[in-house]
Coordinates of C-alpha atoms and ligand atoms in Angstrom, one line a residue:
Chain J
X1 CA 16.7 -38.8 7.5
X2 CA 19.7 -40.8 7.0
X3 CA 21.9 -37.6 5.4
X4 CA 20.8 -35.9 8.8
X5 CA 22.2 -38.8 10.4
X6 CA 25.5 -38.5 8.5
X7 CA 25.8 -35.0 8.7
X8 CA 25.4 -34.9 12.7
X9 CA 26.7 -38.4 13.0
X10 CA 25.7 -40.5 15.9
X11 CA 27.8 -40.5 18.7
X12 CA 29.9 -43.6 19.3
X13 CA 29.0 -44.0 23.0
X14 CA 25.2 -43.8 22.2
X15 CA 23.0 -46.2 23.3
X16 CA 22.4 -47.3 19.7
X17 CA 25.4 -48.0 18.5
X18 CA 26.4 -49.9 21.6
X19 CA 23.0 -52.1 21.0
X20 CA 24.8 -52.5 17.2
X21 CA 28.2 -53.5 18.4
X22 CA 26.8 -56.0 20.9
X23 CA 24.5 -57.3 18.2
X24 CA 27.4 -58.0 15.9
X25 CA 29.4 -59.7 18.5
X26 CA 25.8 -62.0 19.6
X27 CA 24.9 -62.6 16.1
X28 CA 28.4 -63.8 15.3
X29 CA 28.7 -66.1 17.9
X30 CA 24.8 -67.7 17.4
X31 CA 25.7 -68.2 13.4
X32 CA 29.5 -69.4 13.8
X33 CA 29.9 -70.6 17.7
X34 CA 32.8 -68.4 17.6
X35 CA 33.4 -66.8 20.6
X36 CA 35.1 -63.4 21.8
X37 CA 38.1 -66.1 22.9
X38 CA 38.1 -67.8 19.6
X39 CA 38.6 -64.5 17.6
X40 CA 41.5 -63.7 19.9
X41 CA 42.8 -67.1 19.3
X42 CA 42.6 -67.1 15.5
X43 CA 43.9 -63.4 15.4
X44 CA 47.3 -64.4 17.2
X45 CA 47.5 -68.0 15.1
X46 CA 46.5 -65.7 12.1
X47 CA 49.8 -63.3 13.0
X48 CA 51.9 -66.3 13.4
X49 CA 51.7 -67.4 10.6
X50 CA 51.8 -64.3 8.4
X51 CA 54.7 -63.4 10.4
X52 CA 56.8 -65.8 9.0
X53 CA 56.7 -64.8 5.5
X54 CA 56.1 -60.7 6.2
X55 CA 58.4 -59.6 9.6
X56 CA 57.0 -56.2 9.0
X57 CA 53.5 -57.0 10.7
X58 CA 52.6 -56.1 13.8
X59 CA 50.5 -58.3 15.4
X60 CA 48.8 -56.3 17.7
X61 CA 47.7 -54.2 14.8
X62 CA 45.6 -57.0 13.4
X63 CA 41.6 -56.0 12.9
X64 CA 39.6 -59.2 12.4
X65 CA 36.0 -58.6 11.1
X66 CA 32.8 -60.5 10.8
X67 CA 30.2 -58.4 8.5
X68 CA 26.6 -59.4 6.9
X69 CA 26.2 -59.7 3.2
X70 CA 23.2 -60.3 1.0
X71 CA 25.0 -63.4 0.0
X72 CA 27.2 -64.5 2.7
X73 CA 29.0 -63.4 5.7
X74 CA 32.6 -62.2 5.7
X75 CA 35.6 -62.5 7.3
X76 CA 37.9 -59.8 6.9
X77 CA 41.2 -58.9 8.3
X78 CA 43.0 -55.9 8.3
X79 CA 46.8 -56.7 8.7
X80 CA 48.9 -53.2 9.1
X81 CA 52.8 -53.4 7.8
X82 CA 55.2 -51.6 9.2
X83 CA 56.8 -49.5 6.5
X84 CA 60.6 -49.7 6.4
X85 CA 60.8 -46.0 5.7
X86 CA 58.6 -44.4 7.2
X87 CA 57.7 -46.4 10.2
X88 CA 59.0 -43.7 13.3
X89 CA 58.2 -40.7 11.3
X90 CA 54.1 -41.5 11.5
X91 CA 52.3 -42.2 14.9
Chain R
X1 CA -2.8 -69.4 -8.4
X2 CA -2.3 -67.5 -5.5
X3 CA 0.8 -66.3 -3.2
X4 CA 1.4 -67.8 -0.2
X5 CA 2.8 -65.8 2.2
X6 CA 4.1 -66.2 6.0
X7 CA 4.0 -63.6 8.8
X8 CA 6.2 -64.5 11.3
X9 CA 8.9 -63.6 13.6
X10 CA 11.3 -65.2 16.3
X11 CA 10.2 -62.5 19.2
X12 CA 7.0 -62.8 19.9
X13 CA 4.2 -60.0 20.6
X14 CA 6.3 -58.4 17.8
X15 CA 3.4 -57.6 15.6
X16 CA 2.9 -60.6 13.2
X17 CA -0.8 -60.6 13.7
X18 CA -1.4 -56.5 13.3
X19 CA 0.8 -56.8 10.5
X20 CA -1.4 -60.0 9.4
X21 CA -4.4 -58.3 9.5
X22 CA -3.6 -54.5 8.1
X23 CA -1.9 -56.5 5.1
X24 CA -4.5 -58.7 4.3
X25 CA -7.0 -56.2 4.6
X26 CA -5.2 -53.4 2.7
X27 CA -5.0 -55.9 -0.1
X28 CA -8.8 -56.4 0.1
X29 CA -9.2 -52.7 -0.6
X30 CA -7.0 -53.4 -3.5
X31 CA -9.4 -55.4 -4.6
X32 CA -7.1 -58.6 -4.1
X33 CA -9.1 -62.0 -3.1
X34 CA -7.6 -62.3 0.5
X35 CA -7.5 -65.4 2.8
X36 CA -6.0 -64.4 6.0
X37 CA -4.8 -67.8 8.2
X38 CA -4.4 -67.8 12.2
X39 CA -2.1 -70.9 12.6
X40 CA -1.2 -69.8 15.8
X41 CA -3.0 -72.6 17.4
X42 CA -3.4 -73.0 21.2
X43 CA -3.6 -68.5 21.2
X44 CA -6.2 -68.3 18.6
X45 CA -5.9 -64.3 18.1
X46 CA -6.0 -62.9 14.1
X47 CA -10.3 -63.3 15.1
X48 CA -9.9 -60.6 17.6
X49 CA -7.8 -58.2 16.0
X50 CA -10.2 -58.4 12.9
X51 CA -13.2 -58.0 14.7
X52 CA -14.7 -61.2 13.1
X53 CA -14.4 -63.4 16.9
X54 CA -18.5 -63.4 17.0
X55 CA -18.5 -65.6 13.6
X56 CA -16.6 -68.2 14.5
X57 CA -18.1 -71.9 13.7
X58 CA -15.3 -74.1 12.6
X59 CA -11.6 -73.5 12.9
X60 CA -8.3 -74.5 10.6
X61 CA -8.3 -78.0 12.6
X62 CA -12.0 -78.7 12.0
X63 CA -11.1 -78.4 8.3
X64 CA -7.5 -80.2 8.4
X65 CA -9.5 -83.5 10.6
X66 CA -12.3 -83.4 8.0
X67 CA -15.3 -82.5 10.2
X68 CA -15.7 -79.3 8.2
X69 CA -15.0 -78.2 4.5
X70 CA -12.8 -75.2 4.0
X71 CA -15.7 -73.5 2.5
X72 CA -17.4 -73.5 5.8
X73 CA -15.2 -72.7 7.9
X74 CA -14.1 -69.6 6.1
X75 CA -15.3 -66.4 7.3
X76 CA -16.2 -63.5 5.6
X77 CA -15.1 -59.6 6.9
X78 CA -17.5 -57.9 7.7
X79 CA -16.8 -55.1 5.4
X80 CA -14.6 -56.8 3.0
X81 CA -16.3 -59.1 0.8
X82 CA -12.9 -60.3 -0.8
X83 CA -11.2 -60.9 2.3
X84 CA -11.9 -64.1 4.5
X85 CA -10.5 -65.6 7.7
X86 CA -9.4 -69.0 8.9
X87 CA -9.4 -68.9 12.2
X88 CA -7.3 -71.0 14.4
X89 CA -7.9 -73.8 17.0
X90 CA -8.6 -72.2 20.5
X91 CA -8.4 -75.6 22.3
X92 CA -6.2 -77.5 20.6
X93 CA -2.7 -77.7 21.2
X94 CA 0.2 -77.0 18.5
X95 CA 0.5 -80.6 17.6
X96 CA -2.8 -80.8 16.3
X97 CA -1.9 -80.0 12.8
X98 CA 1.6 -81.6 11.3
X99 CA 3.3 -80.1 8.3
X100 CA 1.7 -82.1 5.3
X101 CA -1.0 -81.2 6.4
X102 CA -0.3 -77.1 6.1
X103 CA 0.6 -78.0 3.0
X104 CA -2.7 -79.8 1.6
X105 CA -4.8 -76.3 3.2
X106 CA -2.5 -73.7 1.8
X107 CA -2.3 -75.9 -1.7
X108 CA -6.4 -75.4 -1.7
X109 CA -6.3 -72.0 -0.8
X110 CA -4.2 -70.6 -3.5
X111 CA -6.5 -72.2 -5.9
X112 CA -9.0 -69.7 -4.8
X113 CA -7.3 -66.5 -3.3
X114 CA -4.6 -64.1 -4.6
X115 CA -2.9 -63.6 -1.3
X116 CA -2.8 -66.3 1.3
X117 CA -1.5 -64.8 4.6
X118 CA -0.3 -67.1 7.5
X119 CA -0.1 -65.3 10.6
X120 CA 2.7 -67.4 12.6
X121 CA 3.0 -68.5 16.4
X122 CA 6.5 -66.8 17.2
X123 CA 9.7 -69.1 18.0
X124 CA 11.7 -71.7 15.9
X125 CA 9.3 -74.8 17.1
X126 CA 6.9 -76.8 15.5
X127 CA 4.1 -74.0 15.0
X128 CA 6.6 -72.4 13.4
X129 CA 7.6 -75.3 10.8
X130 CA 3.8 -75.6 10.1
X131 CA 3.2 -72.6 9.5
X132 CA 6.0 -71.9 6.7
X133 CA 5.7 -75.5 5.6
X134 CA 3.3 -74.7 2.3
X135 CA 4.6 -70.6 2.0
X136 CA 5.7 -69.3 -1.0
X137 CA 7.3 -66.3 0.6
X138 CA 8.5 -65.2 4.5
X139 CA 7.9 -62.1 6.0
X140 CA 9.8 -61.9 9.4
X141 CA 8.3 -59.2 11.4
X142 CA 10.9 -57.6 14.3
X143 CA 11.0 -54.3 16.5
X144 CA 14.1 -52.4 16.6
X145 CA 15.1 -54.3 20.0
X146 CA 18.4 -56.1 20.6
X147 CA 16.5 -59.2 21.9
X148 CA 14.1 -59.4 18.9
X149 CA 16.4 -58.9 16.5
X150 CA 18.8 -61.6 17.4
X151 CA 15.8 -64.3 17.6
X152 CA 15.2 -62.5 14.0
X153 CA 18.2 -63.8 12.8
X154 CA 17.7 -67.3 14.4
X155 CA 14.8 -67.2 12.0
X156 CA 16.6 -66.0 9.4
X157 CA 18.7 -68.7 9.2
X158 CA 15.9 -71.5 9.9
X159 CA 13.9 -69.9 6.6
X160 CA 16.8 -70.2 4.9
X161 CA 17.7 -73.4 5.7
X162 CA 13.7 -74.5 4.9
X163 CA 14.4 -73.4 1.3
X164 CA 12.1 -70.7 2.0
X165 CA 14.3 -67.4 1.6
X166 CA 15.8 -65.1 1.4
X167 CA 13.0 -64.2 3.7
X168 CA 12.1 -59.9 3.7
X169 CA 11.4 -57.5 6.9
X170 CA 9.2 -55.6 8.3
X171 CA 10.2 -53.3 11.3
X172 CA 7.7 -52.8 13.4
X173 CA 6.8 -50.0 16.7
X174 CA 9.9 -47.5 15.4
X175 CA 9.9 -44.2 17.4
X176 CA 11.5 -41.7 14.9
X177 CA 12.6 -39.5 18.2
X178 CA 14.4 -41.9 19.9
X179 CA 16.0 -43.1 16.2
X180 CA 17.7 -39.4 15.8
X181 CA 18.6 -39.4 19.8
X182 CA 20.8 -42.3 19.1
X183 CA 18.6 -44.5 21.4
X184 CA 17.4 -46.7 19.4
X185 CA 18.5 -49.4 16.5
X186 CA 17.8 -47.5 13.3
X187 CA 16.5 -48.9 9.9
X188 CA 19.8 -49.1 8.5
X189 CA 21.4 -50.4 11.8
X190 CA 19.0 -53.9 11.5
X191 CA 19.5 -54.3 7.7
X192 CA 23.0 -54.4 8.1
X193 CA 22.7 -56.9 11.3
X194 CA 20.5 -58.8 9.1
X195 CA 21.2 -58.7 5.8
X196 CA 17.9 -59.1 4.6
X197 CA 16.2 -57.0 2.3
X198 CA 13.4 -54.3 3.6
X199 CA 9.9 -54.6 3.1
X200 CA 8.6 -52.2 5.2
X201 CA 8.6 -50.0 8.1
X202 CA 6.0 -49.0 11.0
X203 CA 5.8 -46.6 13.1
X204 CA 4.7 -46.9 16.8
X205 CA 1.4 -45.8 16.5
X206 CA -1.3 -45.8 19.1
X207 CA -3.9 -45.8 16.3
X208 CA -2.5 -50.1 16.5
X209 CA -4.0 -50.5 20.0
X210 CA -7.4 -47.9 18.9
X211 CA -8.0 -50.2 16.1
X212 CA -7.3 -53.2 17.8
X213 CA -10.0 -52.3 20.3
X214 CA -12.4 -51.5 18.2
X215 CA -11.5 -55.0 15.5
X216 CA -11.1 -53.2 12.9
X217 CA -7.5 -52.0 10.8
X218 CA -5.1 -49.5 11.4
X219 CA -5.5 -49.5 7.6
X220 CA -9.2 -48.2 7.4
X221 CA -7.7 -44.6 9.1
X222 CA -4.8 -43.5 6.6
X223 CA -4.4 -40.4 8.1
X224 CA -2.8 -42.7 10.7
X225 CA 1.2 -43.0 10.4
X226 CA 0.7 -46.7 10.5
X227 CA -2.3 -47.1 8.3
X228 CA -0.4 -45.6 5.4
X229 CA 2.7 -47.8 6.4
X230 CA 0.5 -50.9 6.1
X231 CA -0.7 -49.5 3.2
X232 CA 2.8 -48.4 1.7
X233 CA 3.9 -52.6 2.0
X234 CA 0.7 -53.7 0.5
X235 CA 2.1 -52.2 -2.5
X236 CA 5.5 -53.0 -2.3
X237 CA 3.8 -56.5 -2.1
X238 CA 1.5 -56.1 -4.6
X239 CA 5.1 -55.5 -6.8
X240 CA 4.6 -51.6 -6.9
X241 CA 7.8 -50.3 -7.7
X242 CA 7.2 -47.4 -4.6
X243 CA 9.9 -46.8 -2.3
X244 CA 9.3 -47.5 1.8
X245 CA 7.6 -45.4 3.2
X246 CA 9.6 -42.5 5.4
X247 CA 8.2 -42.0 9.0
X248 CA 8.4 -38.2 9.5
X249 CA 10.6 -37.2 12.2
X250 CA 8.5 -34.5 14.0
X251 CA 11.1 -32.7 16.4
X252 CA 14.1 -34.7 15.9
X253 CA 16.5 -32.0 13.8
X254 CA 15.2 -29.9 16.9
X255 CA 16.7 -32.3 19.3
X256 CA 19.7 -32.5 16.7
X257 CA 19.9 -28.9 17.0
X258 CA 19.6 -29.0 20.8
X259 CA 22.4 -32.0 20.8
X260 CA 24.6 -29.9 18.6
X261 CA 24.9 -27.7 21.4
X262 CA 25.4 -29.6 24.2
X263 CA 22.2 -29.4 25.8
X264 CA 19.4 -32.7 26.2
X265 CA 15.9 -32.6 26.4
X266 CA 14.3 -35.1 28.4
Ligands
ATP1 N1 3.2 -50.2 15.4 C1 2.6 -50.4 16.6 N2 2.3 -49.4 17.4 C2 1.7 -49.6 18.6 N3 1.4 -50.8 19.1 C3 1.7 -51.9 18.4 C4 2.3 -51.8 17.1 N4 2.4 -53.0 16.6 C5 1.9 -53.9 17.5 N5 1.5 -53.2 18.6 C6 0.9 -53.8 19.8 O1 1.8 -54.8 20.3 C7 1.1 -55.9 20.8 C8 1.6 -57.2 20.1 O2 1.2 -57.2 18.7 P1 0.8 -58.5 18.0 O3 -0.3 -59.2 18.7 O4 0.4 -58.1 16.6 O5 2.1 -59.3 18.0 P2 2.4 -60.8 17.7 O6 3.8 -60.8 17.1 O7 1.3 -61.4 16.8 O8 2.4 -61.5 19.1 P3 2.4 -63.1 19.5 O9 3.8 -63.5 19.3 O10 2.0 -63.1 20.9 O11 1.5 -63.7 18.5 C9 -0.4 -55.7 20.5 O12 -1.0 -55.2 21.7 C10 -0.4 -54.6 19.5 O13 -1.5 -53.8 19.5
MG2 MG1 0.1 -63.1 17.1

């Protein structure tokens, strides 16, 4: 069932994944009281501060993620650099 | 000694006490010596769905205050000779019964059954604390719902913080159609909001509400789709190393098919 799943995919406006995205963002802010405000916060203190040791970052890029593990939650963030080189030559 | 196990859930009307009653009595047919608990107290209900309401003399508070012995206020199934019922309280409020004592009635049950099932009141309250208070193990029962889930997580949390976990799922009243639509939460969807592992899957079934009217198992009829779900986590409980149990998926890589091309069937 699940390799049907993957080969037709689900689509990403479906009523499903919406419930999924909106669970994430709930079950996030029940566990850690960190709200949709809060993440915006700590993304643009988090690009401060890496700014002033990598220029190269664009802070608008950042991702922050909360995810579920068996053992504990995780925050992740995903912090593009621009490359000296190749920077106007991709996107 | 015996396991003591937990049914509960933070939703309620999520299926603790079907999946109460099919596990306890497909345990029975194993062969297992089965006590099956209501400590939802105030909403006595395990009774009903197990066809057993007629029997009732004494009740789980009779036994805790001392005005009757465990012994006698056990019931017997009717068909089941290795599976008995403590039924719950009817006019008795939640407070009736405190913690320690849970603990003292589930301490002399696992003396004398394999499986001790406690079919929990729903929420994060005091019925709740009671009833996990002498469990060995949690079940948390949920539906594929956004609301359910979430207070499934509460719970999650409030077993872990017991000392009770990691606590294991069941998800309950899945409607393979709507899964492969896209409308619905799938399995995978609510183990990864979760991060609990699976137990076991059932079907929306409306064998659930025959059986329930007639107070007897979905697990008697496995021809059913939930029957042989019940089943399927009575091993996995029992420690069978059997995978979960896949719900067929009727007409959904027809609606696939249909999606593919653009067009909807309603
Ligand atoms: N898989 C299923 N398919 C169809 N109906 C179901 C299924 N599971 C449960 N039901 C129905 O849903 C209703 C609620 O189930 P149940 O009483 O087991 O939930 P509960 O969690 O014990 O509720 P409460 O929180 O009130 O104690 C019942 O009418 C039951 O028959
Ligand atoms: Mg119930």
């Amino acid at each position: 069932m699940s390799f049907l799943n993957g080969l037709f995919g689900r689509k990403r406006d479906s009523s499903a994944e919406l419930a999924k995205q909106r669970l994430l963002t709930v079950l996030i802010d029940d566990r850690y009281k960190l709200t949709p405000e809060m993440m915006a916060q700590m993304k643009a203190d988090l690009a401060e501060v890496l700014k002033r040791y990598l220029p190269a970052i664009d802070a608008d890029q950042i991702e922050v993620t909360l995810s579920r593990g068996e053992a504990h939650d995780l925050l992740k963030a995903d912090v593009p650099l621009r490359r000296a080189t190749d920077q106007s030559s991709h996107r | 000694m015996g396991r003591v196990i937990t049914v509960t859930s933070g939703k309620g009307g999520v299926g603790k006490t079907t999946t109460t009653a099919n596990l306890g009595t497909a345990l029975a047919m194993r062969g297992a010596r089965v006590a099956v608990v209501d400590a939802d107290i105030g909403l006595r209900n395990l009774d009903v769905v197990m066809g057993l309401e007629n029997r009732i003399v004494y009740d789980l508070v009779d036994v805790v205050e001392g005005r009757a012995r465990l012994r006698q206020a056990l019931i017997k199934d009717k068909r089941l000779p290795e599976l008995c019922l403590l039924p719950a309280a009817q006019t008795r409020d939640k407070d009736a019964v405190n913690a320690q004592q849970m603990i003292d009635l589930t301490n002399q049950l696992r003396a004398e059954f394999d499986y001790v099932l406690i079919d929990s009141p729903a929420g994060i309250e005091a019925g709740f604390r009671n009833a996990i208070a002498g469990a060995d193990e949690v079940i948390i029962v949920t539906t594929p719902e956004v609301s359910a889930v979430r207070d499934a997580d509460r719970i999650v949390g409030l077993v872990e913080a017991a000392e009770k976990g990691p606590a294991s799922l069941v998800i309950n009243r899945i409607k393979p159609r709507l899964v492969s639509r896209g409308e619905m939460l799938s399995v995978e969807d609510v183990l990864e909001l979760l991060a609990i592992s699976l137990l076991g899957i059932v079907p929306e079934d409306e064998t659930i509400v025959i059986a329930t009217n007639r107070g007897e198992a979905a697990v008697y009829d496995p021809s059913s789709l939930a029957g042989r779900a019940y089943i399927n986590i009575a091993q996995r409980l029992a420690g069978e190393d059997v995978p979960v149990m896949a719900i067929p998926d009727q007409q959904g890589m027809l609606d696939r098919l249909l999606g593919l091309f653009g067009r909807r069937r309603t």
